[in-house]
Amino acid sequence: MSSDVLARREAVRSDRTARYERMVEIRTLEDAVRGLFAEGLVHGTTHTCQGQEAVAVGVASALRPTDTVCCTYRGHGHAMALGMTPLQVCGEIMGRVVGSIGGVGGSMHLCDTSIGLLPTFAIVGAGVPVAAGAALTAQVRGTDDVAVSLFGDGAANIGAFHEGINLAAIWKLPAIFICENNQYGEYSPIATTTPIANIADRAGSYGIPGEVVDGQDVDAVNAAVEAAAARARAGDGPSLLEMKTYRYAGHSRSDTAPYRPEGEFDEWYERDPIATFGARLVAEGLLAESDVDAIAARISGEVDAAIDEVKAAASPGVASMFENILA
Amino acid sequence: MARMRMNQAIAAAIADEMRENPDVVVFGEDVAVAEGPFKTSDGLLAEFGPLRVRDTPIAEMGFMGAAVGAAATGLRPVTEIMFVEFLGVALDQLVTEAAKFSYLSGGVVKVPMVMRASVGAGLGFGCQHSQVMESWMVGAPGLKIVMISGPHNAYGLTRAAIRDDNPVAVLEPRILYAVRGDVTTGPEGIIPLGQAATPVSGDDITLVGCGSTVRTALGAAGDAEGWTADVIDLQTLQPWDTEAVLDSVRRTGRLAVVEECPYSGGWGADIVSTVVAEAFGDLSAPPIRITAPDVHVPFGKELEQRYLPNPEYVAGQVGELLATGESPPHWWERDGALV
């Protein structure tokens, strides 16, 4: 499993066409989750990331597998961008033994340390100081690894955000704090919870660089994270990046997002990160027009096959609940 | 063997672990330059330098989270919560993140961090700086909880906690920091977690204490007339040494648990329920709990001393239990107690 995951990671690091394919894969699996719920095959809830694929793939493409990533419960896309397979992710969503931690975590709890992914955080903001701590390890041991905290716009108003970034700033830790501003904190529009337009502006109060990035452009995300990572690896401290993006789905499975103003979705969908990037690759001659449909069809088949494999897999046995409580 | 104060024993334990393992780092509020408000990190900055010994902002959630991240990626951080009450703002990181990482990684990620905290009443710090609050953590699987009871075990338990691959909370009774005692240092001084100690043996009752109440129980047993007790120091509250307690109670037939905290929700309830379930037939009297009342720790010196179970009170409750075979009322339930 691990070599497969690392190869998938290397693909998005080195190849822009692979980045496009990974974004398609993420969208395909996220769209399929809805159907799995309808079939009664998913217990609990999920938080999907359609519309935010460029952030996931752009970030993963700019990091090394030895870098640490602290990600949120909206993590299916990030996990796959980092290299996790649809089988591992869907297996966990459906609570089967083929999931990334054997099906005992569920949609919000993915982990694969071979690609640097610590257990994903289902508590808003909790991963921010934890990333600072992972960056401390790199600093104390003298490696040039970095640690990344991915969090939503909602997390920018919780104490952990302030305490974690402040600590990283005063200790000049090799960390990158990436706010995925998808415009909504749960059901609330960002403007109702946050008195400034750009969360990146808060970087100034920590004396670190802050940058607003077009989160719908995978190339822009990649470039911004590459630059912040280079800065961190050089010992110049943390950065705060704000990826402006949009959540196509509601907050969680049960949320149909009725609070969205009319036309907002369409406006963002016109700049769909996958369609935009696909057109760019065609314009650059890296993809043929016909490749776009062929890729979609191939990946759809692969994701369907993974889902079938998950459906055929066992649920974890009773003994699993007693395992790994203590190290 | 060396004679030292409890705070010195703690600092010595951390220093010895730092000498042996470059992954051990220390951070918290005023632990570096000031060497800790209770002088529990004396000499660490001077010997190990600012890369490994750091002062943090007054931001417990931030530095506790950093401890989680550092531990999950290979360091062995030792953090200090100056007063355990400050853990309230950082509790998520300890019980919801650190304690669950092993489970949420399929056993791959270990979080070998230590959260040291001063606990308890008796120093006139008022009700927001005098609690023990072990109840915030008992019942959080994945976390170990240690309570030291003096210089003699502060060194050994602290070293064991740093060596453990799990998150460990080490609770240090504030009132004991200045107490001197003989300490076995070096590798032979390390005390395995999960093992109780029985500093005094007797026949008529098992007195179980933890942290500051070990001294209380020993005082009661030492002055007792007409009865003798096994005094058990749990040392580790989670997981606690079930066998040590059951073996003793099966022999003495009686149990009194001595706790510093309010009655409701106290750790002693676990001890009593286990003893009742496992050794019911060996009991010759109802097990009792000797605790503080369900109130805030009062400030005034006399009130604070009244709040805490003391040796005379413990001896009185035990004497009454032995004489009547029935649970004695708590002091605050007795006629005239509240005037």
mmCIF file of N, CA, C and O in Angstrom, chain A residues 113-195:
data_model
loop_
_atom_site.group_PDB
_atom_site.id
_atom_site.type_symbol
_atom_site.label_atom_id
_atom_site.label_comp_id
_atom_site.label_asym_id
_atom_site.label_seq_id
_atom_site.Cartn_x
_atom_site.Cartn_y
_atom_site.Cartn_z
ATOM 1 N N THR A 113 0.796 8.218 7.859
ATOM 2 C CA THR A 113 2.028 8.948 8.154
ATOM 3 C C THR A 113 3.088 8.735 7.075
ATOM 4 O O THR A 113 4.063 9.477 7.039
ATOM 5 N N SER A 114 2.901 7.746 6.188
ATOM 6 C CA SER A 114 3.896 7.568 5.127
ATOM 7 C C SER A 114 3.888 8.757 4.162
ATOM 8 O O SER A 114 4.849 9.010 3.460
ATOM 9 N N ILE A 115 2.787 9.496 4.153
ATOM 10 C CA ILE A 115 2.704 10.707 3.326
ATOM 11 C C ILE A 115 2.587 11.943 4.208
ATOM 12 O O ILE A 115 2.226 13.028 3.746
ATOM 13 N N GLY A 116 2.865 11.787 5.488
ATOM 14 C CA GLY A 116 2.918 12.929 6.400
ATOM 15 C C GLY A 116 1.596 13.334 7.008
ATOM 16 O O GLY A 116 1.530 14.337 7.720
ATOM 17 N N LEU A 117 0.555 12.571 6.733
ATOM 18 C CA LEU A 117 -0.771 12.977 7.221
ATOM 19 C C LEU A 117 -1.019 12.445 8.625
ATOM 20 O O LEU A 117 -1.241 11.243 8.828
ATOM 21 N N LEU A 118 -1.008 13.348 9.612
ATOM 22 C CA LEU A 118 -1.394 12.967 10.969
ATOM 23 C C LEU A 118 -2.900 12.721 10.994
ATOM 24 O O LEU A 118 -3.604 13.120 10.065
ATOM 25 N N PRO A 119 -3.396 12.083 12.045
ATOM 26 C CA PRO A 119 -4.850 11.893 12.117
ATOM 27 C C PRO A 119 -5.578 13.225 11.886
ATOM 28 O O PRO A 119 -5.236 14.231 12.508
ATOM 29 N N THR A 120 -6.531 13.222 10.976
ATOM 30 C CA THR A 120 -7.213 14.476 10.646
ATOM 31 C C THR A 120 -8.059 14.921 11.834
ATOM 32 O O THR A 120 -8.536 14.114 12.625
ATOM 33 N N PHE A 121 -8.250 16.213 11.937
ATOM 34 C CA PHE A 121 -8.835 16.817 13.133
ATOM 35 C C PHE A 121 -10.316 17.103 12.939
ATOM 36 O O PHE A 121 -10.698 17.797 12.002
ATOM 37 N N ALA A 122 -11.117 16.615 13.851
ATOM 38 C CA ALA A 122 -12.552 16.874 13.791
ATOM 39 C C ALA A 122 -12.961 17.967 14.772
ATOM 40 O O ALA A 122 -14.145 18.220 14.964
ATOM 41 N N ILE A 123 -11.971 18.589 15.397
ATOM 42 C CA ILE A 123 -12.222 19.726 16.281
ATOM 43 C C ILE A 123 -11.690 20.969 15.558
ATOM 44 O O ILE A 123 -10.505 21.024 15.206
ATOM 45 N N VAL A 124 -12.550 21.935 15.349
ATOM 46 C CA VAL A 124 -12.156 23.113 14.560
ATOM 47 C C VAL A 124 -10.957 23.814 15.207
ATOM 48 O O VAL A 124 -10.976 24.128 16.396
ATOM 49 N N GLY A 125 -9.930 24.012 14.424
ATOM 50 C CA GLY A 125 -8.746 24.743 14.866
ATOM 51 C C GLY A 125 -7.703 23.924 15.579
ATOM 52 O O GLY A 125 -6.570 24.378 15.777
ATOM 53 N N ALA A 126 -8.042 22.702 15.987
ATOM 54 C CA ALA A 126 -7.135 21.924 16.839
ATOM 55 C C ALA A 126 -5.802 21.626 16.160
ATOM 56 O O ALA A 126 -4.772 21.500 16.822
ATOM 57 N N GLY A 127 -5.808 21.528 14.847
ATOM 58 C CA GLY A 127 -4.577 21.170 14.152
ATOM 59 C C GLY A 127 -3.576 22.316 14.019
ATOM 60 O O GLY A 127 -2.426 22.078 13.662
ATOM 61 N N VAL A 128 -4.011 23.526 14.309
ATOM 62 C CA VAL A 128 -3.112 24.677 14.127
ATOM 63 C C VAL A 128 -1.916 24.601 15.085
ATOM 64 O O VAL A 128 -0.763 24.613 14.634
ATOM 65 N N PRO A 129 -2.130 24.510 16.399
ATOM 66 C CA PRO A 129 -0.962 24.386 17.289
ATOM 67 C C PRO A 129 -0.227 23.058 17.126
ATOM 68 O O PRO A 129 0.982 22.999 17.378
ATOM 69 N N VAL A 130 -0.935 22.028 16.713
ATOM 70 C CA VAL A 130 -0.269 20.734 16.523
ATOM 71 C C VAL A 130 0.748 20.832 15.379
ATOM 72 O O VAL A 130 1.856 20.289 15.462
ATOM 73 N N ALA A 131 0.388 21.566 14.345
ATOM 74 C CA ALA A 131 1.343 21.773 13.248
ATOM 75 C C ALA A 131 2.558 22.551 13.745
ATOM 76 O O ALA A 131 3.694 22.273 13.345
ATOM 77 N N ALA A 132 2.321 23.514 14.625
ATOM 78 C CA ALA A 132 3.453 24.245 15.204
ATOM 79 C C ALA A 132 4.379 23.257 15.924
ATOM 80 O O ALA A 132 5.609 23.354 15.831
ATOM 81 N N GLY A 133 3.787 22.301 16.627
ATOM 82 C CA GLY A 133 4.592 21.308 17.334
ATOM 83 C C GLY A 133 5.372 20.406 16.393
ATOM 84 O O GLY A 133 6.538 20.067 16.656
ATOM 85 N N ALA A 134 4.748 20.021 15.286
ATOM 86 C CA ALA A 134 5.465 19.195 14.305
ATOM 87 C C ALA A 134 6.614 19.999 13.701
ATOM 88 O O ALA A 134 7.696 19.464 13.437
ATOM 89 N N ALA A 135 6.397 21.281 13.511
ATOM 90 C CA ALA A 135 7.473 22.143 13.007
ATOM 91 C C ALA A 135 8.586 22.285 14.045
ATOM 92 O O ALA A 135 9.764 22.399 13.699
ATOM 93 N N LEU A 136 8.205 22.245 15.313
ATOM 94 C CA LEU A 136 9.213 22.293 16.386
ATOM 95 C C LEU A 136 10.142 21.083 16.297
ATOM 96 O O LEU A 136 11.357 21.192 16.490
ATOM 97 N N THR A 137 9.566 19.930 16.000
ATOM 98 C CA THR A 137 10.387 18.728 15.845
ATOM 99 C C THR A 137 11.440 18.938 14.760
ATOM 100 O O THR A 137 12.618 18.618 14.946
ATOM 101 N N ALA A 138 11.011 19.489 13.633
ATOM 102 C CA ALA A 138 11.962 19.738 12.537
ATOM 103 C C ALA A 138 13.049 20.704 12.990
ATOM 104 O O ALA A 138 14.237 20.510 12.699
ATOM 105 N N GLN A 139 12.647 21.732 13.732
ATOM 106 C CA GLN A 139 13.624 22.727 14.172
ATOM 107 C C GLN A 139 14.618 22.135 15.172
ATOM 108 O O GLN A 139 15.827 22.340 15.064
ATOM 109 N N VAL A 140 14.105 21.388 16.144
ATOM 110 C CA VAL A 140 14.980 20.813 17.177
ATOM 111 C C VAL A 140 15.926 19.781 16.560
ATOM 112 O O VAL A 140 17.102 19.704 16.905
ATOM 113 N N ARG A 141 15.413 18.995 15.617
ATOM 114 C CA ARG A 141 16.240 17.946 15.022
ATOM 115 C C ARG A 141 17.103 18.457 13.858
ATOM 116 O O ARG A 141 17.947 17.714 13.352
ATOM 117 N N GLY A 142 16.840 19.689 13.440
ATOM 118 C CA GLY A 142 17.666 20.266 12.390
ATOM 119 C C GLY A 142 17.410 19.696 11.002
ATOM 120 O O GLY A 142 18.274 19.735 10.132
ATOM 121 N N THR A 143 16.202 19.173 10.782
ATOM 122 C CA THR A 143 15.848 18.716 9.434
ATOM 123 C C THR A 143 15.305 19.907 8.653
ATOM 124 O O THR A 143 15.062 20.970 9.217
ATOM 125 N N ASP A 144 15.083 19.741 7.351
ATOM 126 C CA ASP A 144 14.449 20.844 6.618
ATOM 127 C C ASP A 144 13.002 20.510 6.249
ATOM 128 O O ASP A 144 12.464 21.021 5.271
ATOM 129 N N ASP A 145 12.372 19.682 7.063
ATOM 130 C CA ASP A 145 10.947 19.403 6.856
ATOM 131 C C ASP A 145 10.110 20.600 7.310
ATOM 132 O O ASP A 145 10.537 21.387 8.148
ATOM 133 N N VAL A 146 8.921 20.693 6.756
ATOM 134 C CA VAL A 146 7.978 21.717 7.208
ATOM 135 C C VAL A 146 6.707 21.032 7.710
ATOM 136 O O VAL A 146 6.477 19.847 7.442
ATOM 137 N N ALA A 147 5.917 21.780 8.444
ATOM 138 C CA ALA A 147 4.615 21.284 8.890
ATOM 139 C C ALA A 147 3.544 22.239 8.394
ATOM 140 O O ALA A 147 3.730 23.458 8.411
ATOM 141 N N VAL A 148 2.453 21.666 7.941
ATOM 142 C CA VAL A 148 1.370 22.457 7.361
ATOM 143 C C VAL A 148 0.097 22.236 8.152
ATOM 144 O O VAL A 148 -0.256 21.101 8.488
ATOM 145 N N SER A 149 -0.568 23.315 8.471
ATOM 146 C CA SER A 149 -1.891 23.220 9.064
ATOM 147 C C SER A 149 -2.902 23.698 8.044
ATOM 148 O O SER A 149 -2.795 24.807 7.529
ATOM 149 N N LEU A 150 -3.862 22.843 7.734
ATOM 150 C CA LEU A 150 -4.968 23.200 6.843
ATOM 151 C C LEU A 150 -6.202 23.392 7.701
ATOM 152 O O LEU A 150 -6.531 22.524 8.520
ATOM 153 N N PHE A 151 -6.848 24.502 7.541
ATOM 154 C CA PHE A 151 -8.044 24.751 8.350
ATOM 155 C C PHE A 151 -8.997 25.628 7.563
ATOM 156 O O PHE A 151 -8.606 26.275 6.584
ATOM 157 N N GLY A 152 -10.228 25.682 7.993
ATOM 158 C CA GLY A 152 -11.219 26.467 7.279
ATOM 159 C C GLY A 152 -11.286 27.895 7.780
ATOM 160 O O GLY A 152 -10.626 28.262 8.756
ATOM 161 N N ASP A 153 -12.086 28.687 7.116
ATOM 162 C CA ASP A 153 -12.245 30.071 7.545
ATOM 163 C C ASP A 153 -12.842 30.150 8.943
ATOM 164 O O ASP A 153 -12.534 31.060 9.711
ATOM 165 N N GLY A 154 -13.689 29.170 9.276
ATOM 166 C CA GLY A 154 -14.288 29.174 10.612
ATOM 167 C C GLY A 154 -13.249 29.072 11.711
ATOM 168 O O GLY A 154 -13.411 29.628 12.796
ATOM 169 N N ALA A 155 -12.157 28.372 11.438
ATOM 170 C CA ALA A 155 -11.123 28.170 12.456
ATOM 171 C C ALA A 155 -10.346 29.439 12.752
ATOM 172 O O ALA A 155 -9.676 29.544 13.785
ATOM 173 N N ALA A 156 -10.446 30.412 11.863
ATOM 174 C CA ALA A 156 -9.681 31.645 12.079
ATOM 175 C C ALA A 156 -10.203 32.445 13.266
ATOM 176 O O ALA A 156 -9.570 33.410 13.693
ATOM 177 N N ASN A 157 -11.349 32.043 13.787
ATOM 178 C CA ASN A 157 -11.906 32.778 14.931
ATOM 179 C C ASN A 157 -11.845 31.989 16.229
ATOM 180 O O ASN A 157 -12.424 32.402 17.238
ATOM 181 N N ILE A 158 -11.147 30.886 16.221
ATOM 182 C CA ILE A 158 -11.038 30.105 17.464
ATOM 183 C C ILE A 158 -9.649 30.336 18.060
ATOM 184 O O ILE A 158 -8.687 30.644 17.353
ATOM 185 N N GLY A 159 -9.560 30.209 19.372
ATOM 186 C CA GLY A 159 -8.319 30.548 20.064
ATOM 187 C C GLY A 159 -7.101 29.788 19.581
ATOM 188 O O GLY A 159 -5.994 30.333 19.552
ATOM 189 N N ALA A 160 -7.281 28.538 19.212
ATOM 190 C CA ALA A 160 -6.147 27.715 18.789
ATOM 191 C C ALA A 160 -5.417 28.332 17.595
ATOM 192 O O ALA A 160 -4.202 28.197 17.457
ATOM 193 N N PHE A 161 -6.153 29.011 16.740
ATOM 194 C CA PHE A 161 -5.560 29.690 15.573
ATOM 195 C C PHE A 161 -4.538 30.715 16.059
ATOM 196 O O PHE A 161 -3.381 30.739 15.638
ATOM 197 N N HIS A 162 -4.980 31.557 16.953
ATOM 198 C CA HIS A 162 -4.107 32.618 17.469
ATOM 199 C C HIS A 162 -2.916 32.039 18.228
ATOM 200 O O HIS A 162 -1.764 32.414 17.989
ATOM 201 N N GLU A 163 -3.188 31.130 19.123
ATOM 202 C CA GLU A 163 -2.112 30.596 19.964
ATOM 203 C C GLU A 163 -1.098 29.805 19.147
ATOM 204 O O GLU A 163 0.106 29.876 19.387
ATOM 205 N N GLY A 164 -1.595 29.059 18.184
ATOM 206 C CA GLY A 164 -0.698 28.232 17.370
ATOM 207 C C GLY A 164 0.181 29.070 16.449
ATOM 208 O O GLY A 164 1.393 28.847 16.340
ATOM 209 N N ILE A 165 -0.417 30.045 15.787
ATOM 210 C CA ILE A 165 0.366 30.870 14.863
ATOM 211 C C ILE A 165 1.332 31.767 15.631
ATOM 212 O O ILE A 165 2.491 31.947 15.248
ATOM 213 N N ASN A 166 0.858 32.297 16.738
ATOM 214 C CA ASN A 166 1.740 33.149 17.546
ATOM 215 C C ASN A 166 2.972 32.377 18.017
ATOM 216 O O ASN A 166 4.106 32.870 17.949
ATOM 217 N N LEU A 167 2.746 31.163 18.475
ATOM 218 C CA LEU A 167 3.874 30.343 18.958
ATOM 219 C C LEU A 167 4.860 30.070 17.813
ATOM 220 O O LEU A 167 6.082 30.192 17.978
ATOM 221 N N ALA A 168 4.319 29.721 16.646
ATOM 222 C CA ALA A 168 5.181 29.444 15.493
ATOM 223 C C ALA A 168 5.960 30.689 15.085
ATOM 224 O O ALA A 168 7.118 30.611 14.670
ATOM 225 N N ALA A 169 5.321 31.845 15.232
ATOM 226 C CA ALA A 169 5.982 33.093 14.831
ATOM 227 C C ALA A 169 7.117 33.451 15.788
ATOM 228 O O ALA A 169 8.220 33.781 15.348
ATOM 229 N N ILE A 170 6.862 33.359 17.105
ATOM 230 C CA ILE A 170 7.931 33.764 18.038
ATOM 231 C C ILE A 170 9.092 32.778 18.014
ATOM 232 O O ILE A 170 10.232 33.159 18.242
ATOM 233 N N TRP A 171 8.800 31.512 17.717
ATOM 234 C CA TRP A 171 9.871 30.501 17.662
ATOM 235 C C TRP A 171 10.400 30.325 16.236
ATOM 236 O O TRP A 171 11.258 29.488 15.995
ATOM 237 N N LYS A 172 9.865 31.082 15.308
ATOM 238 C CA LYS A 172 10.309 31.026 13.910
ATOM 239 C C LYS A 172 10.301 29.587 13.392
ATOM 240 O O LYS A 172 11.304 29.091 12.843
ATOM 241 N N LEU A 173 9.187 28.924 13.602
ATOM 242 C CA LEU A 173 9.095 27.500 13.249
ATOM 243 C C LEU A 173 8.822 27.324 11.754
ATOM 244 O O LEU A 173 8.158 28.166 11.133
ATOM 245 N N PRO A 174 9.291 26.232 11.173
ATOM 246 C CA PRO A 174 9.040 25.962 9.749
ATOM 247 C C PRO A 174 7.624 25.423 9.522
ATOM 248 O O PRO A 174 7.421 24.230 9.303
ATOM 249 N N ALA A 175 6.668 26.337 9.600
ATOM 250 C CA ALA A 175 5.264 25.940 9.462
ATOM 251 C C ALA A 175 4.590 26.787 8.397
ATOM 252 O O ALA A 175 4.999 27.913 8.125
ATOM 253 N N ILE A 176 3.560 26.221 7.787
ATOM 254 C CA ILE A 176 2.724 26.976 6.846
ATOM 255 C C ILE A 176 1.278 26.818 7.305
ATOM 256 O O ILE A 176 0.786 25.692 7.451
ATOM 257 N N PHE A 177 0.640 27.921 7.557
ATOM 258 C CA PHE A 177 -0.751 27.899 7.987
ATOM 259 C C PHE A 177 -1.622 28.250 6.782
ATOM 260 O O PHE A 177 -1.498 29.342 6.223
ATOM 261 N N ILE A 178 -2.438 27.306 6.378
ATOM 262 C CA ILE A 178 -3.213 27.486 5.149
ATOM 263 C C ILE A 178 -4.700 27.506 5.468
ATOM 264 O O ILE A 178 -5.283 26.500 5.888
ATOM 265 N N CYS A 179 -5.282 28.656 5.305
ATOM 266 C CA CYS A 179 -6.720 28.811 5.525
ATOM 267 C C CYS A 179 -7.434 28.536 4.208
ATOM 268 O O CYS A 179 -7.186 29.194 3.207
ATOM 269 N N GLU A 180 -8.317 27.560 4.265
ATOM 270 C CA GLU A 180 -9.120 27.242 3.095
ATOM 271 C C GLU A 180 -10.431 27.998 3.250
ATOM 272 O O GLU A 180 -11.359 27.499 3.909
ATOM 273 N N ASN A 181 -10.466 29.199 2.743
ATOM 274 C CA ASN A 181 -11.660 30.024 2.932
ATOM 275 C C ASN A 181 -12.709 29.656 1.889
ATOM 276 O O ASN A 181 -12.698 30.159 0.767
ATOM 277 N N ASN A 182 -13.618 28.776 2.307
ATOM 278 C CA ASN A 182 -14.673 28.344 1.377
ATOM 279 C C ASN A 182 -15.961 29.130 1.581
ATOM 280 O O ASN A 182 -17.028 28.714 1.157
ATOM 281 N N GLN A 183 -15.818 30.248 2.255
ATOM 282 C CA GLN A 183 -16.891 31.251 2.408
ATOM 283 C C GLN A 183 -17.912 30.953 3.509
ATOM 284 O O GLN A 183 -18.715 31.817 3.857
ATOM 285 N N TYR A 184 -17.880 29.729 4.041
ATOM 286 C CA TYR A 184 -18.882 29.392 5.062
ATOM 287 C C TYR A 184 -18.234 28.632 6.223
ATOM 288 O O TYR A 184 -17.471 27.686 6.010
ATOM 289 N N GLY A 185 -18.536 29.059 7.436
ATOM 290 C CA GLY A 185 -18.178 28.294 8.625
ATOM 291 C C GLY A 185 -19.418 27.550 9.070
ATOM 292 O O GLY A 185 -20.356 28.156 9.580
ATOM 293 N N GLU A 186 -19.428 26.257 8.832
ATOM 294 C CA GLU A 186 -20.658 25.477 8.958
ATOM 295 C C GLU A 186 -21.752 26.143 8.112
ATOM 296 O O GLU A 186 -21.590 26.239 6.900
ATOM 297 N N TYR A 187 -22.821 26.699 8.760
ATOM 298 C CA TYR A 187 -23.913 27.262 7.956
ATOM 299 C C TYR A 187 -23.805 28.784 7.820
ATOM 300 O O TYR A 187 -24.643 29.416 7.178
ATOM 301 N N SER A 188 -22.769 29.364 8.440
ATOM 302 C CA SER A 188 -22.719 30.829 8.519
ATOM 303 C C SER A 188 -21.761 31.431 7.498
ATOM 304 O O SER A 188 -20.601 31.034 7.429
ATOM 305 N N PRO A 189 -22.236 32.398 6.729
ATOM 306 C CA PRO A 189 -21.340 33.078 5.792
ATOM 307 C C PRO A 189 -20.213 33.774 6.551
ATOM 308 O O PRO A 189 -20.435 34.303 7.643
ATOM 309 N N ILE A 190 -19.048 33.787 5.958
ATOM 310 C CA ILE A 190 -17.859 34.310 6.618
ATOM 311 C C ILE A 190 -18.058 35.755 7.087
ATOM 312 O O ILE A 190 -17.595 36.141 8.165
ATOM 313 N N ALA A 191 -18.800 36.532 6.327
ATOM 314 C CA ALA A 191 -18.954 37.948 6.685
ATOM 315 C C ALA A 191 -19.713 38.131 7.991
ATOM 316 O O ALA A 191 -19.578 39.159 8.658
ATOM 317 N N THR A 192 -20.518 37.133 8.376
ATOM 318 C CA THR A 192 -21.277 37.278 9.620
ATOM 319 C C THR A 192 -20.457 36.891 10.842
ATOM 320 O O THR A 192 -20.870 37.135 11.972
ATOM 321 N N THR A 193 -19.303 36.256 10.625
ATOM 322 C CA THR A 193 -18.505 35.789 11.769
ATOM 323 C C THR A 193 -17.136 36.447 11.840
ATOM 324 O O THR A 193 -16.429 36.280 12.831
ATOM 325 N N THR A 194 -16.748 37.143 10.783
ATOM 326 C CA THR A 194 -15.375 37.646 10.684
ATOM 327 C C THR A 194 -15.398 39.077 10.163
ATOM 328 O O THR A 194 -15.938 39.319 9.084
ATOM 329 N N PRO A 195 -14.841 40.013 10.925
ATOM 330 C CA PRO A 195 -15.022 41.425 10.575
ATOM 331 C C PRO A 195 -14.079 41.965 9.507
ATOM 332 O O PRO A 195 -14.112 43.155 9.218
#
